[in-house]
């Protein structure tokens, strides 16, 4: 076997260590290293699905020193080891699991599914004669979002015409013309104006959407930028796609490249006086609108950047309906909720993380060093039989065994944790030109994940960050952890796909980078952008106007009586609640109602403190962190407020809201 000195390997390591070089140079360096170091015996002529005849022990030994070079070598070796584990998992898959067959979609089929998921199914098909609901929806979209929708509707319309469908195929231009007319005729009422005014406050000169049509087919050949390592505010008040258009127009001369993982920029959330909205803060009906808008925004962002965004649709497969490993997350949670009502993360997943942390997170090589294969297999069988009975002996599970079981759990999911629909979209994030745009895309993709997948991913990323926090002892830097974990999230064993050497190399670099971004920016990724929340507010206002108009036509006399009655109530309430005062309800606390004077400095945390100060000592301690102030009604369904929300600013944004203190639903 040819041996290489440190001088031979150093050029490769210099490129690999999260380089300033582009992805092509990284792939080239990886190709050179693997082919030279391991020879064509393993990588030159075989694919991932070949028989596992080579042993790990046959590979050249690494210097296990604490040097960074050693860590980089180890992390690369760990990546390929993880791929071998996935391959063996494919070969020894349990009965009842089948490979997912990815159907090649018919022309227009993906666009039709996209429109359905975006809540715009009545822009085509039999319901197209009554598109009023969609016209209201379209009236709240940005220019780039509307362009993305129009592009998909045109594709579906052309496809339906080719197929000679019987139902009426309306010209898409008529629909968008109606939407523009509705916007021109609609009065700019005070509620909608308050949302627009608040939105404009965060839209600085550099963020103004540019004029002119968007050519979604235009390929923007921009070289990735090298973002400085200093803290940078991430703009959540202006559409990401509109920012990309603006950046394209004002940054045509840029020549810098994306920097490596070691110099990821420190993005931070800017202070928002109306409060930061996180996933889980909104009512289900509003969250559904958020998901529709996020899909449209993500597609618009890819269109502006000249990249193709396509969801992947998987055929349903047969899976076991009970057990622990190889069980769909939804079924697993149904089992768990019978044991622990309200649980949102699989119990076995929680227990494995807990077992790893019972040992020391300072253990060197944690997550990288595998447990013994036969022992892992026996532990799986024993867990399947005894976990829910509570008779499993956790003392027999070593720390590295628990880590291997955790990764096995992720690999054996019938559909990937990042979802079959969006797995390729997550992988494609690496192709976006700048770190900021990669972060924006990941933010939207996290929002689009099913609840069970998103909650489990959050628990995983928080755990991985705790491992990285001990990197001085365990030698597991963010890059090393990303390299080890990437195959477990991005290589879906049920796909049964073969891949070339070049594809494997690209996956190794690209998915590890995306994994690193997920870990590094997890606190930002679970935030709902303010511009999307404002669009939800606008949709609610438009729907309320539509409902009031319909009610007025049908029940003129009753509407007159109701308005007279409401006017009298308003006068009475005005005497009870003076100008600049809100009444906060707390039905589950000792003080059930309180009038609060609005000031520039008053925050949601101050309102909570006033109520909790009325509680007895023990009750006060129990209530902290268990109850929250909610904004309910007006232009939002329901929204849990963060502690730093300035109440006066929010009141100006939603003057018709009610304010209620209550606990979060489980």
XYZ file of C-alpha atoms in Angstrom:
666
model
C 0.000 0.000 0.000
C 1.345 3.412 -0.956
C 2.133 5.550 2.062
C 1.896 9.332 2.088
C 3.786 11.803 4.173
C 2.267 14.848 5.840
C 3.694 16.959 2.983
C 1.648 14.978 0.475
C -1.599 15.344 2.437
C -1.225 18.962 3.535
C -2.423 20.557 0.260
C -5.626 18.537 0.459
C -6.193 19.430 4.101
C -5.622 23.096 3.389
C -8.413 22.993 0.832
C -10.710 20.799 2.941
C -10.551 22.875 6.090
C -13.644 24.846 5.151
C -11.753 26.622 2.409
C -12.023 29.927 0.683
C -11.949 27.861 -2.475
C -15.138 27.142 -4.383
C -17.082 23.853 -4.197
C -15.448 22.595 -7.389
C -11.987 22.921 -5.857
C -13.136 21.138 -2.704
C -14.561 18.245 -4.729
C -11.371 18.041 -6.767
C -9.284 17.956 -3.594
C -11.491 15.248 -2.097
C -11.270 13.222 -5.309
C -7.489 13.399 -5.300
C -7.225 12.511 -1.630
C -9.579 9.533 -1.636
C -8.283 8.028 -4.873
C -4.660 8.422 -3.819
C -5.087 7.439 -0.206
C -7.424 4.479 -0.639
C -6.738 3.614 -4.276
C -9.197 2.489 -6.920
C -9.791 -0.683 -4.898
C -12.754 0.986 -3.183
C -13.637 4.238 -4.898
C -12.346 3.918 -8.438
C -14.678 1.196 -9.698
C -17.460 0.759 -7.175
C -20.538 2.639 -6.007
C -22.240 3.013 -2.660
C -24.335 -0.108 -3.238
C -21.431 -2.527 -3.766
C -20.905 -5.417 -1.391
C -19.118 -4.489 1.815
C -15.953 -6.528 1.545
C -13.376 -4.003 2.717
C -12.726 -3.516 6.398
C -12.158 -0.265 8.208
C -8.993 -1.673 9.714
C -7.446 -1.976 6.233
C -7.341 1.782 5.827
C -4.203 3.749 6.629
C -4.021 4.643 10.309
C -4.501 8.291 11.250
C -2.447 10.299 13.652
C -4.827 10.742 16.588
C -3.138 13.902 17.779
C -5.101 16.994 18.717
C -3.952 18.842 15.608
C -6.578 20.262 13.279
C -5.116 18.263 10.399
C -5.801 15.076 12.331
C -9.349 16.146 13.072
C -10.009 16.874 9.403
C -8.713 13.439 8.406
C -10.817 11.779 11.074
C -13.941 13.707 10.079
C -13.584 12.620 6.435
C -13.017 9.028 7.471
C -16.117 9.272 9.660
C -18.211 10.439 6.713
C -17.374 7.408 4.615
C -17.846 5.134 7.626
C -21.352 6.521 8.039
C -22.048 5.773 4.378
C -20.961 2.179 4.949
C -23.360 1.935 7.891
C -26.185 3.171 5.671
C -25.263 0.635 3.013
C -25.307 -2.201 5.531
C -28.619 -0.896 6.812
C -29.981 -1.116 3.250
C -28.786 -4.680 2.865
C -30.133 -5.848 6.222
C -33.330 -3.797 6.252
C -36.107 -5.257 8.317
C -38.991 -6.980 6.595
C -41.939 -4.754 5.824
C -39.779 -1.865 4.596
C -39.624 -1.185 0.916
C -37.581 1.186 -1.174
C -39.472 4.345 -2.005
C -40.171 4.518 -5.693
C -39.759 8.078 -6.888
C -42.126 8.521 -9.794
C -41.057 10.705 -12.694
C -43.852 13.303 -12.705
C -45.907 14.055 -15.788
C -45.639 17.461 -17.376
C -47.332 20.040 -15.163
C -47.967 17.546 -12.339
C -45.430 19.111 -9.957
C -46.776 22.594 -10.646
C -50.322 21.390 -9.977
C -49.249 19.878 -6.657
C -47.366 23.084 -5.853
C -50.486 25.206 -6.404
C -52.549 22.883 -4.215
C -50.021 23.071 -1.381
C -49.865 26.857 -1.759
C -53.642 27.020 -1.259
C -54.289 28.104 -4.850
C -55.995 25.035 -6.291
C -58.961 27.135 -7.427
C -56.761 28.963 -9.926
C -57.175 25.932 -12.196
C -59.612 23.116 -12.706
C -63.361 23.080 -12.145
C -63.381 25.788 -9.454
C -61.700 28.376 -11.657
C -65.011 30.114 -12.400
C -65.105 31.378 -8.813
C -61.537 32.543 -8.073
C -62.469 35.303 -5.612
C -60.767 33.645 -2.637
C -57.540 33.252 -4.594
C -57.771 36.840 -5.849
C -57.854 38.010 -2.229
C -54.836 35.823 -1.523
C -52.965 37.135 -4.552
C -53.618 40.735 -3.504
C -51.399 40.203 -0.441
C -48.408 38.807 -2.375
C -45.210 40.634 -3.222
C -44.244 41.193 -6.851
C -41.789 38.283 -6.902
C -44.253 35.966 -5.144
C -46.975 36.818 -7.685
C -44.512 36.143 -10.521
C -43.760 32.693 -9.071
C -47.469 31.869 -8.843
C -48.159 33.136 -12.357
C -45.361 31.013 -13.779
C -46.820 27.823 -12.233
C -50.400 28.634 -13.235
C -49.298 29.197 -16.831
C -47.523 25.819 -16.878
C -50.586 24.001 -15.505
C -52.929 25.818 -17.909
C -50.798 24.886 -20.908
C -50.662 21.261 -19.749
C -54.426 21.069 -19.282
C -54.994 22.512 -22.743
C -52.683 19.891 -24.237
C -54.606 17.150 -22.442
C -57.920 18.551 -23.745
C -59.538 18.660 -20.331
C -63.297 19.225 -20.432
C -63.456 21.929 -17.791
C -62.947 25.551 -18.714
C -59.323 26.673 -18.952
C -59.281 30.321 -18.068
C -56.438 32.523 -19.269
C -54.159 33.150 -16.313
C -53.782 36.794 -17.365
C -57.491 37.330 -16.673
C -57.065 36.145 -13.079
C -54.124 38.411 -12.364
C -55.896 41.313 -14.087
C -58.857 40.809 -11.719
C -56.457 40.767 -8.787
C -54.950 44.108 -9.846
C -58.401 45.646 -10.330
C -59.455 44.475 -6.863
C -56.393 46.133 -5.369
C -57.120 49.426 -7.150
C -60.792 49.522 -6.120
C -60.252 48.353 -2.534
C -60.194 51.234 -0.026
C -57.092 51.391 2.102
C -58.841 50.966 5.462
C -57.199 51.823 8.763
C -56.415 48.219 9.757
C -54.620 47.471 6.486
C -52.878 50.835 6.563
C -51.522 50.125 10.052
C -49.968 46.867 8.806
C -48.434 48.598 5.782
C -47.111 51.480 7.813
C -45.474 49.132 10.298
C -44.005 47.091 7.448
C -42.581 50.188 5.773
C -40.722 51.154 8.954
C -38.409 48.160 8.511
C -37.909 48.630 4.784
C -34.849 50.752 4.368
C -33.511 52.298 1.216
C -31.384 49.309 0.341
C -34.296 46.919 0.780
C -36.830 48.652 -1.473
C -38.172 46.261 -4.110
C -36.986 47.253 -7.552
C -39.353 48.090 -10.347
C -39.738 46.127 -13.534
C -40.779 42.556 -14.299
C -38.941 39.564 -12.941
C -37.570 37.192 -15.521
C -37.790 33.924 -13.630
C -35.790 32.145 -16.331
C -32.846 34.513 -16.055
C -29.720 32.779 -14.844
C -27.900 34.987 -12.360
C -24.239 34.070 -12.605
C -23.023 35.586 -9.380
C -19.999 34.410 -7.493
C -20.720 33.727 -3.794
C -19.750 36.509 -1.438
C -17.296 36.327 1.430
C -19.367 37.468 4.399
C -17.427 39.052 7.268
C -17.405 37.246 10.591
C -18.859 40.224 12.484
C -22.490 40.155 13.626
C -24.964 40.997 10.892
C -28.689 41.617 11.289
C -30.831 39.306 9.173
C -33.665 41.303 7.594
C -36.996 39.591 8.339
C -39.192 42.571 7.461
C -38.733 42.497 3.677
C -39.409 39.569 1.361
C -36.278 37.453 0.867
C -36.922 37.273 -2.888
C -37.292 41.063 -3.085
C -33.998 41.410 -1.214
C -32.389 39.070 -3.750
C -33.659 41.205 -6.632
C -32.297 44.304 -4.947
C -28.979 42.602 -4.216
C -28.726 41.468 -7.820
C -29.161 45.010 -9.092
C -26.761 46.670 -6.666
C -24.094 43.942 -6.448
C -23.310 43.124 -10.061
C -19.626 43.848 -9.539
C -19.129 41.434 -6.650
C -16.329 38.916 -7.107
C -15.923 37.498 -3.604
C -16.694 33.888 -2.751
C -18.491 32.251 0.125
C -16.061 31.729 2.937
C -15.519 28.344 4.544
C -17.386 26.925 7.500
C -14.772 28.151 9.979
C -15.762 31.747 9.227
C -19.538 31.518 9.073
C -20.996 34.987 9.672
C -22.704 35.658 12.987
C -26.209 36.540 11.872
C -28.545 37.844 14.557
C -32.223 38.694 14.772
C -32.836 42.445 14.758
C -34.929 43.931 17.552
C -38.580 44.168 16.574
C -40.807 46.259 18.803
C -43.928 44.372 17.710
C -42.317 41.132 18.875
C -40.525 38.188 17.288
C -42.831 35.392 16.128
C -41.536 31.849 16.447
C -42.933 28.575 15.152
C -45.602 27.499 17.638
C -46.686 31.047 18.508
C -49.543 31.238 15.980
C -52.960 29.596 15.856
C -53.261 26.626 13.437
C -55.363 28.554 10.906
C -52.739 31.288 10.675
C -49.861 28.776 10.635
C -51.460 27.127 7.601
C -51.309 30.492 5.811
C -47.689 30.903 6.907
C -46.796 27.559 5.295
C -48.516 28.491 2.020
C -46.734 31.835 1.913
C -43.398 30.224 2.828
C -43.683 27.794 -0.095
C -44.440 30.643 -2.490
C -41.636 32.794 -1.064
C -39.087 29.957 -1.252
C -40.037 29.284 -4.873
C -39.841 32.996 -5.696
C -36.375 33.187 -4.118
C -35.137 30.266 -6.234
C -36.710 31.812 -9.359
C -34.979 35.141 -8.774
C -31.630 33.389 -8.284
C -32.100 31.359 -11.460
C -32.305 27.991 -9.689
C -34.894 25.270 -10.167
C -37.091 24.440 -7.189
C -38.975 21.164 -7.416
C -40.641 19.181 -4.708
C -40.228 15.424 -4.751
C -43.314 13.277 -4.501
C -42.911 9.764 -3.111
C -45.213 6.803 -3.620
C -46.689 5.465 -0.383
C -44.913 2.415 1.009
C -45.863 -0.322 3.412
C -44.391 0.109 6.889
C -44.836 -1.538 10.236
C -47.548 -0.035 12.405
C -45.771 -0.585 15.729
C -42.257 -0.741 17.141
C -39.378 1.741 17.436
C -37.013 1.573 14.466
C -38.234 1.951 10.900
C -41.592 3.369 12.028
C -43.069 6.591 10.574
C -42.766 9.504 13.000
C -46.518 10.093 13.087
C -47.265 6.476 14.065
C -44.435 6.497 16.615
C -45.837 9.645 18.237
C -49.333 8.152 18.346
C -47.874 5.229 20.296
C -45.955 7.559 22.595
C -48.899 9.855 23.270
C -50.839 6.906 24.651
C -48.031 6.580 27.210
C -47.223 10.280 27.692
C -50.066 12.550 26.497
C -48.901 15.652 24.669
C -45.400 14.426 23.807
C -44.106 15.934 20.563
C -40.753 14.154 20.244
C -40.480 10.323 20.090
C -39.789 8.881 23.549
C -37.064 6.558 22.268
C -35.327 9.556 20.662
C -35.482 11.514 23.918
C -34.208 8.548 25.927
C -31.245 7.924 23.610
C -30.162 11.566 23.886
C -30.597 11.399 27.641
C -28.486 8.235 27.820
C -25.684 9.856 25.794
C -25.711 12.877 28.099
C -25.672 10.709 31.222
C -22.153 9.887 30.183
C -19.900 12.876 29.712
C -20.318 15.072 26.652
C -16.560 15.540 26.952
C -15.930 11.963 25.730
C -13.476 12.147 22.844
C -14.932 11.078 19.512
C -18.545 11.254 20.694
C -20.913 10.542 17.759
C -17.914 9.580 15.593
C -16.809 6.347 17.289
C -19.404 3.612 16.636
C -20.610 0.928 18.981
C -19.974 -2.746 18.183
C -22.215 -3.823 15.301
C -23.431 -7.060 16.876
C -24.144 -5.342 20.182
C -26.133 -2.617 18.403
C -28.178 -5.253 16.586
C -28.963 -7.074 19.843
C -29.847 -3.820 21.617
C -32.277 -2.929 18.821
C -34.084 -6.221 19.200
C -34.207 -5.902 22.961
C -35.486 -2.311 22.794
C -38.243 -3.343 20.393
C -39.409 -5.985 22.861
C -38.990 -4.179 26.204
C -38.994 -0.392 25.737
C -42.716 0.245 26.181
C -42.951 -2.367 28.931
C -40.386 -0.409 30.927
C -38.230 -3.502 31.511
C -35.288 -2.567 29.292
C -31.979 -2.305 31.175
C -30.485 1.031 30.119
C -27.375 0.401 32.195
C -26.309 -2.113 29.547
C -26.177 0.647 26.890
C -22.748 2.212 26.584
C -22.423 5.841 25.513
C -21.121 5.056 22.018
C -23.870 2.420 21.661
C -26.512 5.050 22.440
C -24.978 7.400 19.854
C -25.017 4.648 17.238
C -28.633 3.816 18.071
C -29.579 7.484 17.728
C -28.066 7.674 14.252
C -29.633 4.331 13.333
C -33.031 5.648 14.390
C -32.637 8.591 11.991
C -31.411 6.416 9.127
C -34.148 3.848 9.544
C -37.041 6.312 9.340
C -39.193 5.174 6.381
C -39.057 8.742 5.101
C -36.204 11.118 5.938
C -36.388 13.514 8.885
C -36.068 16.405 6.422
C -39.109 14.924 4.593
C -39.179 13.264 1.204
C -40.875 16.313 -0.325
C -38.103 18.749 0.629
C -34.977 16.586 0.981
C -33.634 17.686 -2.396
C -34.499 21.293 -1.604
C -32.423 21.076 1.580
C -29.542 19.596 -0.426
C -29.864 22.354 -3.057
C -29.358 25.091 -0.449
C -25.598 24.708 -0.976
C -26.062 26.073 -4.527
C -27.408 29.450 -3.375
C -24.907 32.273 -3.909
C -24.581 33.808 -0.437
C -24.677 32.681 3.183
C -27.582 35.037 3.804
C -29.652 33.462 1.016
C -28.753 29.975 2.232
C -29.959 30.935 5.705
C -33.167 32.433 4.300
C -33.920 29.283 2.294
C -33.301 27.037 5.314
C -35.608 29.237 7.401
C -38.454 28.723 4.916
C -37.732 24.992 4.567
C -37.873 24.464 8.343
C -41.270 26.195 8.402
C -42.493 23.842 5.657
C -41.558 20.635 7.494
C -44.372 18.586 9.076
C -44.746 19.294 12.810
C -43.355 15.913 13.921
C -40.280 16.247 11.687
C -39.654 19.839 12.710
C -39.948 19.160 16.452
C -37.621 16.145 16.252
C -35.111 18.076 14.141
C -35.105 20.867 16.722
C -34.353 18.421 19.537
C -31.542 16.895 17.471
C -29.904 20.232 16.622
C -30.068 21.419 20.234
C -28.362 18.195 21.316
C -25.671 18.524 18.646
C -24.946 22.063 19.805
C -24.425 20.789 23.349
C -21.908 18.283 21.963
C -20.102 21.062 20.089
C -20.027 23.204 23.228
C -17.615 20.601 24.644
C -15.338 20.514 21.579
C -12.201 21.341 23.563
C -12.526 17.962 25.292
C -14.382 15.727 22.835
C -12.568 17.068 19.725
C -15.927 17.303 17.931
C -16.016 20.737 16.303
C -19.089 21.966 14.438
C -17.479 20.855 11.188
C -16.719 17.380 12.517
C -20.222 16.916 13.934
C -21.734 18.107 10.647
C -19.554 15.667 8.695
C -20.609 12.734 10.880
C -24.316 13.558 11.010
C -24.889 14.643 7.403
C -25.183 11.106 5.934
C -27.765 10.177 8.558
C -30.074 13.026 7.545
C -29.429 13.359 3.826
C -28.897 9.774 2.656
C -32.357 8.237 2.659
C -31.829 4.474 2.755
C -35.297 3.752 1.389
C -34.574 5.527 -1.888
C -32.445 2.659 -3.167
C -30.580 5.032 -5.481
C -27.150 4.339 -6.932
C -24.669 7.182 -7.079
C -21.398 7.837 -8.847
C -18.111 8.666 -7.176
C -18.423 12.302 -8.227
C -21.929 12.473 -6.785
C -20.720 11.019 -3.481
C -17.963 13.603 -3.239
C -20.361 16.459 -3.948
C -22.796 15.102 -1.371
C -20.032 14.851 1.218
C -19.064 18.497 0.880
C -22.480 19.997 0.198
C -24.594 18.183 2.765
C -21.988 18.637 5.488
C -22.061 22.383 4.811
C -25.863 22.463 4.990
C -25.749 20.401 8.187
C -23.295 22.929 9.630
C -25.666 25.789 8.737
C -28.591 24.011 10.410
C -26.611 23.613 13.633
C -25.058 27.077 13.635
C -28.215 29.088 12.867
C -30.862 26.958 14.575
C -32.065 29.821 16.799
C -32.875 31.907 13.725
C -34.362 29.067 11.661
C -37.363 28.634 13.977
C -38.387 32.279 13.520
C -41.315 33.208 11.259
C -40.229 36.208 9.139
C -42.128 39.381 9.987
C -43.040 40.055 6.353
C -44.885 36.729 6.240
C -46.736 37.457 9.511
C -47.731 40.835 8.041
C -49.022 39.089 4.917
C -51.142 36.837 7.130
C -52.521 39.964 8.825
C -53.407 41.426 5.420
C -55.140 38.202 4.369
C -57.190 38.218 7.568
C -58.192 41.849 6.981
C -59.253 41.109 3.397
C -61.254 38.042 4.496
C -62.987 40.076 7.212
C -63.907 42.751 4.662
C -65.325 40.071 2.372
C -67.362 38.551 5.219
C -68.687 41.952 6.302
C -69.693 42.755 2.736
C -71.562 39.458 2.349
C -73.294 39.899 5.697
C -74.363 43.417 4.837
C -76.002 42.291 1.604
C -77.910 39.420 3.219
C -78.922 41.016 6.497
C -79.161 44.756 6.005
C -81.663 45.324 8.799
C -79.846 43.077 11.271
C -76.541 44.664 10.308
C -77.998 48.117 11.062
C -79.240 46.964 14.473
C -75.924 45.312 15.255
C -73.921 48.410 14.284
C -76.174 50.530 16.495
C -75.697 48.115 19.391
C -71.904 47.977 18.850
C -71.765 51.751 18.784
C -73.483 51.875 22.167
C -71.077 49.222 23.535
C -68.121 51.140 22.192
C -69.242 54.266 24.027
C -69.667 52.307 27.243
C -66.285 50.604 26.841
C -64.698 53.945 26.038
C -65.751 55.204 29.439
C -64.357 52.048 31.051
C -61.071 51.970 29.082
C -59.661 55.443 28.382
C -57.528 56.299 25.371
C -54.051 54.739 25.576
C -55.203 51.957 27.905
C -55.720 48.260 27.149
C -57.680 45.767 29.206
C -55.862 42.478 29.747
C -57.825 39.357 30.671
C -56.354 36.534 32.785
C -59.198 34.081 33.447
C -56.956 31.491 35.158
C -55.186 33.848 37.570
C -56.314 35.454 40.812
C -56.543 38.856 39.114
C -58.790 38.053 36.153
C -58.732 41.492 34.514
C -56.606 44.615 34.656
C -56.475 47.949 32.799
C -52.918 48.676 31.635
C -51.681 52.127 30.640
C -49.669 51.987 27.417
C -46.262 53.659 27.461
C -43.304 53.647 25.085
C -41.355 51.352 27.430
C -44.130 48.904 28.424
C -43.284 45.334 27.345
C -45.212 42.060 27.433
C -42.983 40.874 30.283
C -44.054 43.919 32.339
C -47.733 43.065 31.859
C -47.122 39.471 32.965
C -45.151 40.662 35.997
C -48.012 42.866 37.168
C -50.450 39.960 37.093
C -48.072 37.452 38.650
C -47.267 39.856 41.481
C -50.897 39.459 42.557
C -50.407 35.713 43.048
C -49.297 34.099 46.292
C -45.585 33.232 46.696
C -45.741 29.551 45.738
C -48.261 30.094 42.930
C -46.180 32.949 41.548
C -43.134 30.693 41.197
C -45.172 27.982 39.502
C -46.725 30.383 37.018
C -43.489 31.871 35.702
C -42.724 30.399 32.277
C -46.086 28.622 32.252
C -48.340 31.510 31.198
C -47.908 33.959 28.340
C -49.551 37.095 27.015
C -51.519 36.557 23.813
C -52.690 38.884 21.059
C -56.085 37.524 19.943
C -58.345 38.714 17.143
C -58.272 41.848 15.060
C -55.954 41.095 12.125
C -54.497 37.904 13.633
C -56.090 34.675 14.813
C -53.936 34.216 17.885
C -50.286 35.000 18.636
C -48.153 34.301 21.687
C -46.027 37.359 22.469
C -42.356 37.232 23.340
C -41.257 39.068 26.498
C -39.653 41.971 24.614
C -42.784 42.943 22.664
C -43.485 46.683 23.071
C -47.207 46.818 23.753
C -47.834 50.302 22.372
C -46.245 49.476 19.023
C -48.221 46.235 18.762
C -51.441 48.013 19.747
C -50.905 50.438 16.859
C -50.405 47.480 14.504
C -53.530 45.653 15.738
C -55.838 48.092 17.577
C -58.821 45.697 17.548
C -57.052 42.817 19.298
C -57.920 41.420 22.703
C -55.160 40.716 25.229
C -55.310 37.482 27.211
C -52.897 35.760 29.605
C -53.016 31.959 29.384
C -50.833 28.882 29.063
C -49.612 27.514 25.735
C -51.620 24.602 24.345
C -49.796 21.267 24.490
